[in-house]
Amino acid sequence: SQQGEEDPQALSIQEGENATMNCSYKTSINNLQWYRQNSGRGLVHLILIRSNEREKHSGRLRVTLDTSKKSSSLLITASRAADTASYFCAMPVGSNDYKLSFGAGTTVTVRA
Amino acid sequence: DVKVTQSSRYLVKRTGEKVFLECVQDMDHENMFWYRQDPGLGLRLIYFSYDVKMKEKGDIPEGYSVSREKKERFSLILESASTNQTSMYLCASRRTGNGYTFGSGTRLTVV
């Protein structure tokens, strides 16, 4: 079963605006990861944030993690048409972290 | 540039055929994974391998088997393809403790 749930399911924004999506999960984790998938392609790893970290940046991406609320957010600043994609949060399942459970994803459309 | 390469982007097979999906990574990663992705069901783990010749069942292993004879190659085998195995198949690899690197996917249609 899926451990993570993204919200919203879909998001449409104008180029240059910021996009924020959230991920909630059910059980304690030691890390949480965000991935992007362009239509019909494989997933691309964006950021891994560990349970002892609260915020992480990578270029125009900012990820936060609140372990007390069991939630994470991904912010894309100054969005571009190329950011149009589905975004997934994923987290380890079970006692080791071999297996990842992926959420259903947020579909982001950036309008020119 | 590091890569996970899946042998085919698109594949059409007949019901009952034995199907081999190949995945090769050039990053010397220990762990390799096969997922399938279906609309409304998301990504589901079929099998994974944490080292050469080691394999473990994921959430939906029925109808599939895997082989990992060399560190860089992880093969998914559909023993007797069925129409409900029509899906997008994604291979991934990673070094323990890090994020996954995915291949571009194989869209398999079983007719």
PDB file of C-alpha atoms in Angstrom:
ATOM      1  CA  SER A   1       0.000   0.000   0.000  1.00  0.00           C
ATOM      2  CA  GLN A   2       1.146   3.547  -0.614  1.00  0.00           C
ATOM      3  CA  GLN A   3       2.673   5.270   2.348  1.00  0.00           C
ATOM      4  CA  GLY A   4       2.627   8.809   0.953  1.00  0.00           C
ATOM      5  CA  GLU A   5      -0.157  11.019  -0.308  1.00  0.00           C
ATOM      6  CA  GLU A   6       0.441  14.126  -2.367  1.00  0.00           C
ATOM      7  CA  ASP A   7      -1.759  17.166  -2.377  1.00  0.00           C
ATOM      8  CA  PRO A   8      -3.013  18.647  -4.632  1.00  0.00           C
ATOM      9  CA  GLN A   9      -3.485  15.991  -7.310  1.00  0.00           C
ATOM     10  CA  ALA A  10      -3.080  18.643 -10.007  1.00  0.00           C
ATOM     11  CA  LEU A  11      -1.804  22.187 -10.190  1.00  0.00           C
ATOM     12  CA  SER A  12      -1.865  24.719 -13.018  1.00  0.00           C
ATOM     13  CA  ILE A  13       0.225  27.873 -12.762  1.00  0.00           C
ATOM     14  CA  GLN A  14       1.543  30.676 -14.922  1.00  0.00           C
ATOM     15  CA  GLU A  15       5.200  30.742 -15.907  1.00  0.00           C
ATOM     16  CA  GLY A  16       7.172  32.637 -13.285  1.00  0.00           C
ATOM     17  CA  GLU A  17       4.864  31.736 -10.406  1.00  0.00           C
ATOM     18  CA  ASN A  18       5.785  29.422  -7.568  1.00  0.00           C
ATOM     19  CA  ALA A  19       4.354  25.921  -7.218  1.00  0.00           C
ATOM     20  CA  THR A  20       3.921  24.179  -3.877  1.00  0.00           C
ATOM     21  CA  MET A  21       2.906  20.586  -3.335  1.00  0.00           C
ATOM     22  CA  ASN A  22       2.636  18.602  -0.144  1.00  0.00           C
ATOM     23  CA  CYS A  23       3.199  15.039   0.895  1.00  0.00           C
ATOM     24  CA  SER A  24       1.834  13.374   3.996  1.00  0.00           C
ATOM     25  CA  TYR A  25       2.918   9.979   5.239  1.00  0.00           C
ATOM     26  CA  LYS A  26       1.831   7.520   7.880  1.00  0.00           C
ATOM     27  CA  THR A  27       4.758   5.966   9.696  1.00  0.00           C
ATOM     28  CA  SER A  28       8.160   7.165  10.868  1.00  0.00           C
ATOM     29  CA  ILE A  29      10.772   7.424   8.153  1.00  0.00           C
ATOM     30  CA  ASN A  30      14.519   7.995   8.008  1.00  0.00           C
ATOM     31  CA  ASN A  31      14.382   9.907   4.749  1.00  0.00           C
ATOM     32  CA  LEU A  32      11.938  11.237   2.181  1.00  0.00           C
ATOM     33  CA  GLN A  33      12.630  11.733  -1.504  1.00  0.00           C
ATOM     34  CA  TRP A  34      11.086  13.757  -4.307  1.00  0.00           C
ATOM     35  CA  TYR A  35      11.067  12.717  -7.957  1.00  0.00           C
ATOM     36  CA  ARG A  36       9.907  14.292 -11.200  1.00  0.00           C
ATOM     37  CA  GLN A  37       8.464  12.428 -14.178  1.00  0.00           C
ATOM     38  CA  ASN A  38       8.006  14.000 -17.556  1.00  0.00           C
ATOM     39  CA  SER A  39       5.228  12.483 -19.642  1.00  0.00           C
ATOM     40  CA  GLY A  40       5.985   8.929 -20.712  1.00  0.00           C
ATOM     41  CA  ARG A  41       9.487   8.912 -19.262  1.00  0.00           C
ATOM     42  CA  GLY A  42      11.289   7.531 -16.239  1.00  0.00           C
ATOM     43  CA  LEU A  43      11.492   9.333 -12.927  1.00  0.00           C
ATOM     44  CA  VAL A  44      14.283  11.736 -12.062  1.00  0.00           C
ATOM     45  CA  HIS A  45      15.532  12.031  -8.497  1.00  0.00           C
ATOM     46  CA  LEU A  46      15.305  15.624  -7.248  1.00  0.00           C
ATOM     47  CA  ILE A  47      16.090  15.742  -3.543  1.00  0.00           C
ATOM     48  CA  LEU A  48      16.562  13.385  -0.597  1.00  0.00           C
ATOM     49  CA  ILE A  49      15.925  14.877   2.837  1.00  0.00           C
ATOM     50  CA  ARG A  50      16.841  12.943   5.962  1.00  0.00           C
ATOM     51  CA  SER A  51      14.754  12.816   9.103  1.00  0.00           C
ATOM     52  CA  ASN A  52      17.182  15.038  11.006  1.00  0.00           C
ATOM     53  CA  GLU A  53      16.948  17.770   8.351  1.00  0.00           C
ATOM     54  CA  ARG A  54      14.202  20.388   8.217  1.00  0.00           C
ATOM     55  CA  GLU A  55      14.901  22.059   4.902  1.00  0.00           C
ATOM     56  CA  LYS A  56      16.958  21.427   1.803  1.00  0.00           C
ATOM     57  CA  HIS A  57      17.561  23.408  -1.375  1.00  0.00           C
ATOM     58  CA  SER A  58      18.591  22.479  -4.866  1.00  0.00           C
ATOM     59  CA  GLY A  59      18.550  25.277  -7.427  1.00  0.00           C
ATOM     60  CA  ARG A  60      14.932  26.491  -7.665  1.00  0.00           C
ATOM     61  CA  LEU A  61      13.670  23.644  -5.487  1.00  0.00           C
ATOM     62  CA  ARG A  62      13.083  23.847  -1.757  1.00  0.00           C
ATOM     63  CA  VAL A  63      11.989  20.862   0.286  1.00  0.00           C
ATOM     64  CA  THR A  64      10.854  20.951   3.892  1.00  0.00           C
ATOM     65  CA  LEU A  65      10.247  18.086   6.251  1.00  0.00           C
ATOM     66  CA  ASP A  66       8.169  18.193   9.432  1.00  0.00           C
ATOM     67  CA  THR A  67       8.491  14.830  11.154  1.00  0.00           C
ATOM     68  CA  SER A  68       6.093  15.826  13.942  1.00  0.00           C
ATOM     69  CA  LYS A  69       3.330  16.362  11.370  1.00  0.00           C
ATOM     70  CA  LYS A  70       4.567  13.572   9.106  1.00  0.00           C
ATOM     71  CA  SER A  71       4.567  15.887   6.133  1.00  0.00           C
ATOM     72  CA  SER A  72       6.867  17.348   3.522  1.00  0.00           C
ATOM     73  CA  SER A  73       6.520  20.067   0.940  1.00  0.00           C
ATOM     74  CA  LEU A  74       8.204  20.756  -2.382  1.00  0.00           C
ATOM     75  CA  LEU A  75       8.374  24.339  -3.599  1.00  0.00           C
ATOM     76  CA  ILE A  76       9.391  25.196  -7.151  1.00  0.00           C
ATOM     77  CA  THR A  77      10.209  28.879  -7.478  1.00  0.00           C
ATOM     78  CA  ALA A  78       9.982  30.947 -10.672  1.00  0.00           C
ATOM     79  CA  SER A  79       8.459  28.074 -12.619  1.00  0.00           C
ATOM     80  CA  ARG A  80       9.220  27.427 -16.276  1.00  0.00           C
ATOM     81  CA  ALA A  81       7.377  25.504 -18.972  1.00  0.00           C
ATOM     82  CA  ALA A  82       9.996  22.763 -18.601  1.00  0.00           C
ATOM     83  CA  ASP A  83       8.794  22.185 -15.019  1.00  0.00           C
ATOM     84  CA  THR A  84       5.567  20.728 -16.421  1.00  0.00           C
ATOM     85  CA  ALA A  85       5.645  17.173 -15.056  1.00  0.00           C
ATOM     86  CA  SER A  86       4.342  14.889 -12.354  1.00  0.00           C
ATOM     87  CA  TYR A  87       6.044  15.100  -8.985  1.00  0.00           C
ATOM     88  CA  PHE A  88       6.186  12.199  -6.559  1.00  0.00           C
ATOM     89  CA  CYS A  89       7.234  11.880  -2.965  1.00  0.00           C
ATOM     90  CA  ALA A  90       8.678   8.545  -1.908  1.00  0.00           C
ATOM     91  CA  MET A  91       9.815   7.044   1.331  1.00  0.00           C
ATOM     92  CA  PRO A  92      11.396   3.807   2.559  1.00  0.00           C
ATOM     93  CA  VAL A  93       9.120   1.005   3.618  1.00  0.00           C
ATOM     94  CA  GLY A  94       9.938  -1.489   6.305  1.00  0.00           C
ATOM     95  CA  SER A  95      12.916  -1.899   8.558  1.00  0.00           C
ATOM     96  CA  ASN A  96      15.491  -1.227   5.867  1.00  0.00           C
ATOM     97  CA  ASP A  97      15.340   1.368   3.149  1.00  0.00           C
ATOM     98  CA  TYR A  98      15.726  -0.853   0.110  1.00  0.00           C
ATOM     99  CA  LYS A  99      12.132  -0.438  -0.936  1.00  0.00           C
ATOM    100  CA  LEU A 100      10.512   2.883  -1.688  1.00  0.00           C
ATOM    101  CA  SER A 101       6.802   3.530  -1.582  1.00  0.00           C
ATOM    102  CA  PHE A 102       5.667   6.246  -3.985  1.00  0.00           C
ATOM    103  CA  GLY A 103       2.704   8.529  -3.636  1.00  0.00           C
ATOM    104  CA  ALA A 104       0.212   8.995  -6.470  1.00  0.00           C
ATOM    105  CA  GLY A 105       1.860  12.228  -7.568  1.00  0.00           C
ATOM    106  CA  THR A 106       0.985  15.843  -8.254  1.00  0.00           C
ATOM    107  CA  THR A 107       0.627  16.832 -11.901  1.00  0.00           C
ATOM    108  CA  VAL A 108       1.979  20.328 -12.469  1.00  0.00           C
ATOM    109  CA  THR A 109       1.191  22.283 -15.617  1.00  0.00           C
ATOM    110  CA  VAL A 110       3.083  25.514 -16.219  1.00  0.00           C
ATOM    111  CA  ARG A 111       1.341  27.786 -18.726  1.00  0.00           C
ATOM    112  CA  ALA A 112       3.415  30.071 -20.903  1.00  0.00           C
TER     113      ALA A 112
ATOM    114  CA  ASP B   1      26.614  11.035 -17.248  1.00  0.00           C
ATOM    115  CA  VAL B   2      25.395   8.116 -15.150  1.00  0.00           C
ATOM    116  CA  LYS B   3      22.822   5.918 -16.748  1.00  0.00           C
ATOM    117  CA  VAL B   4      20.266   3.222 -16.333  1.00  0.00           C
ATOM    118  CA  THR B   5      19.464   1.795 -19.741  1.00  0.00           C
ATOM    119  CA  GLN B   6      16.385  -0.230 -20.525  1.00  0.00           C
ATOM    120  CA  SER B   7      16.681  -2.262 -23.687  1.00  0.00           C
ATOM    121  CA  SER B   8      13.389  -1.224 -25.297  1.00  0.00           C
ATOM    122  CA  ARG B   9      11.159   1.867 -25.102  1.00  0.00           C
ATOM    123  CA  TYR B  10       8.168   0.113 -26.635  1.00  0.00           C
ATOM    124  CA  LEU B  11       7.415  -3.590 -26.860  1.00  0.00           C
ATOM    125  CA  VAL B  12       4.421  -5.530 -28.183  1.00  0.00           C
ATOM    126  CA  LYS B  13       4.123  -9.198 -27.268  1.00  0.00           C
ATOM    127  CA  ARG B  14       1.514 -11.897 -27.638  1.00  0.00           C
ATOM    128  CA  THR B  15      -0.309 -13.566 -24.772  1.00  0.00           C
ATOM    129  CA  GLY B  16       1.608 -16.588 -23.536  1.00  0.00           C
ATOM    130  CA  GLU B  17       5.003 -15.419 -24.787  1.00  0.00           C
ATOM    131  CA  LYS B  18       8.009 -15.356 -22.490  1.00  0.00           C
ATOM    132  CA  VAL B  19       9.204 -11.777 -22.277  1.00  0.00           C
ATOM    133  CA  PHE B  20      12.598 -10.481 -21.160  1.00  0.00           C
ATOM    134  CA  LEU B  21      13.056  -6.880 -20.078  1.00  0.00           C
ATOM    135  CA  GLU B  22      16.686  -5.933 -19.682  1.00  0.00           C
ATOM    136  CA  CYS B  23      18.159  -3.193 -17.532  1.00  0.00           C
ATOM    137  CA  VAL B  24      21.813  -2.167 -17.348  1.00  0.00           C
ATOM    138  CA  GLN B  25      23.413   0.434 -15.093  1.00  0.00           C
ATOM    139  CA  ASP B  26      26.908   1.865 -15.362  1.00  0.00           C
ATOM    140  CA  MET B  27      27.238   3.302 -11.851  1.00  0.00           C
ATOM    141  CA  ASP B  28      28.406   0.210  -9.935  1.00  0.00           C
ATOM    142  CA  HIS B  29      25.244   0.414  -7.808  1.00  0.00           C
ATOM    143  CA  GLU B  30      24.501  -2.421  -5.415  1.00  0.00           C
ATOM    144  CA  ASN B  31      20.726  -2.179  -5.477  1.00  0.00           C
ATOM    145  CA  MET B  32      18.448  -2.583  -8.492  1.00  0.00           C
ATOM    146  CA  PHE B  33      14.656  -2.501  -8.781  1.00  0.00           C
ATOM    147  CA  TRP B  34      11.789  -3.226 -11.126  1.00  0.00           C
ATOM    148  CA  TYR B  35       8.558  -1.248 -10.817  1.00  0.00           C
ATOM    149  CA  ARG B  36       5.457  -1.134 -12.922  1.00  0.00           C
ATOM    150  CA  GLN B  37       3.404   2.016 -13.283  1.00  0.00           C
ATOM    151  CA  ASP B  38      -0.296   2.004 -14.068  1.00  0.00           C
ATOM    152  CA  PRO B  39      -2.818   4.863 -14.139  1.00  0.00           C
ATOM    153  CA  GLY B  40      -4.591   5.137 -10.832  1.00  0.00           C
ATOM    154  CA  LEU B  41      -2.316   2.573  -9.173  1.00  0.00           C
ATOM    155  CA  GLY B  42       0.945   4.493  -9.166  1.00  0.00           C
ATOM    156  CA  LEU B  43       4.305   2.762  -8.983  1.00  0.00           C
ATOM    157  CA  ARG B  44       4.353  -0.738  -7.561  1.00  0.00           C
ATOM    158  CA  LEU B  45       7.479  -2.705  -6.771  1.00  0.00           C
ATOM    159  CA  ILE B  46       7.752  -6.061  -8.524  1.00  0.00           C
ATOM    160  CA  TYR B  47      11.201  -7.305  -7.457  1.00  0.00           C
ATOM    161  CA  PHE B  48      14.440  -5.873  -6.211  1.00  0.00           C
ATOM    162  CA  SER B  49      18.005  -7.028  -5.800  1.00  0.00           C
ATOM    163  CA  TYR B  50      20.314  -5.683  -3.132  1.00  0.00           C
ATOM    164  CA  ASP B  51      23.398  -7.394  -4.550  1.00  0.00           C
ATOM    165  CA  VAL B  52      24.566  -9.725  -7.292  1.00  0.00           C
ATOM    166  CA  LYS B  53      22.613 -12.998  -7.385  1.00  0.00           C
ATOM    167  CA  MET B  54      20.358 -11.735  -4.578  1.00  0.00           C
ATOM    168  CA  LYS B  55      16.695 -11.029  -5.190  1.00  0.00           C
ATOM    169  CA  GLU B  56      13.631 -10.285  -3.130  1.00  0.00           C
ATOM    170  CA  LYS B  57       9.961 -10.091  -3.938  1.00  0.00           C
ATOM    171  CA  GLY B  58       8.292  -6.742  -3.946  1.00  0.00           C
ATOM    172  CA  ASP B  59       4.595  -6.069  -3.616  1.00  0.00           C
ATOM    173  CA  ILE B  60       3.403  -7.694  -6.851  1.00  0.00           C
ATOM    174  CA  PRO B  61       5.814 -10.501  -7.874  1.00  0.00           C
ATOM    175  CA  GLU B  62       3.193 -12.912  -9.237  1.00  0.00           C
ATOM    176  CA  GLY B  63       3.760 -13.756 -12.881  1.00  0.00           C
ATOM    177  CA  TYR B  64       7.287 -12.335 -12.861  1.00  0.00           C
ATOM    178  CA  SER B  65      10.794 -13.539 -12.124  1.00  0.00           C
ATOM    179  CA  VAL B  66      14.165 -11.790 -12.158  1.00  0.00           C
ATOM    180  CA  SER B  67      17.786 -12.538 -12.766  1.00  0.00           C
ATOM    181  CA  ARG B  68      20.895 -10.740 -11.582  1.00  0.00           C
ATOM    182  CA  GLU B  69      23.996 -12.652 -12.646  1.00  0.00           C
ATOM    183  CA  LYS B  70      26.165  -9.544 -12.958  1.00  0.00           C
ATOM    184  CA  LYS B  71      26.156  -6.406 -10.860  1.00  0.00           C
ATOM    185  CA  GLU B  72      25.295  -4.122 -13.741  1.00  0.00           C
ATOM    186  CA  ARG B  73      22.390  -6.096 -15.205  1.00  0.00           C
ATOM    187  CA  PHE B  74      18.946  -6.844 -13.768  1.00  0.00           C
ATOM    188  CA  SER B  75      16.483  -8.687 -15.969  1.00  0.00           C
ATOM    189  CA  LEU B  76      12.739  -8.953 -15.496  1.00  0.00           C
ATOM    190  CA  ILE B  77      11.086 -12.028 -16.970  1.00  0.00           C
ATOM    191  CA  LEU B  78       7.401 -12.448 -17.695  1.00  0.00           C
ATOM    192  CA  GLU B  79       7.093 -16.218 -17.758  1.00  0.00           C
ATOM    193  CA  SER B  80       3.862 -16.258 -19.775  1.00  0.00           C
ATOM    194  CA  ALA B  81       2.719 -12.790 -20.713  1.00  0.00           C
ATOM    195  CA  SER B  82      -0.902 -11.881 -20.057  1.00  0.00           C
ATOM    196  CA  THR B  83      -2.928  -8.837 -21.030  1.00  0.00           C
ATOM    197  CA  ASN B  84      -3.014  -7.617 -17.422  1.00  0.00           C
ATOM    198  CA  GLN B  85       0.747  -7.217 -17.616  1.00  0.00           C
ATOM    199  CA  THR B  86       0.351  -4.444 -20.152  1.00  0.00           C
ATOM    200  CA  SER B  87       2.049  -1.571 -18.362  1.00  0.00           C
ATOM    201  CA  MET B  88       4.963   0.830 -18.145  1.00  0.00           C
ATOM    202  CA  TYR B  89       7.950  -0.960 -16.600  1.00  0.00           C
ATOM    203  CA  LEU B  90      10.588   1.091 -14.839  1.00  0.00           C
ATOM    204  CA  CYS B  91      14.009  -0.115 -13.778  1.00  0.00           C
ATOM    205  CA  ALA B  92      16.022   1.758 -11.155  1.00  0.00           C
ATOM    206  CA  SER B  93      19.321   1.411  -9.371  1.00  0.00           C
ATOM    207  CA  ARG B  94      20.975   3.102  -6.435  1.00  0.00           C
ATOM    208  CA  ARG B  95      23.916   3.041  -4.113  1.00  0.00           C
ATOM    209  CA  THR B  96      22.702   2.090  -0.632  1.00  0.00           C
ATOM    210  CA  GLY B  97      21.381   5.110   1.235  1.00  0.00           C
ATOM    211  CA  ASN B  98      20.945   7.316  -1.821  1.00  0.00           C
ATOM    212  CA  GLY B  99      18.135   8.147  -4.220  1.00  0.00           C
ATOM    213  CA  TYR B 100      17.147   6.013  -7.165  1.00  0.00           C
ATOM    214  CA  THR B 101      18.300   6.517 -10.735  1.00  0.00           C
ATOM    215  CA  PHE B 102      15.585   5.395 -13.140  1.00  0.00           C
ATOM    216  CA  GLY B 103      15.725   4.227 -16.699  1.00  0.00           C
ATOM    217  CA  SER B 104      13.470   5.744 -19.347  1.00  0.00           C
ATOM    218  CA  GLY B 105      10.930   2.954 -19.035  1.00  0.00           C
ATOM    219  CA  THR B 106       9.581   0.217 -21.297  1.00  0.00           C
ATOM    220  CA  ARG B 107       5.977   0.477 -22.366  1.00  0.00           C
ATOM    221  CA  LEU B 108       4.860  -3.133 -22.815  1.00  0.00           C
ATOM    222  CA  THR B 109       1.659  -4.049 -24.577  1.00  0.00           C
ATOM    223  CA  VAL B 110       0.461  -7.654 -24.441  1.00  0.00           C
ATOM    224  CA  VAL B 111      -2.083  -8.518 -27.100  1.00  0.00           C
TER     225      VAL B 111
END
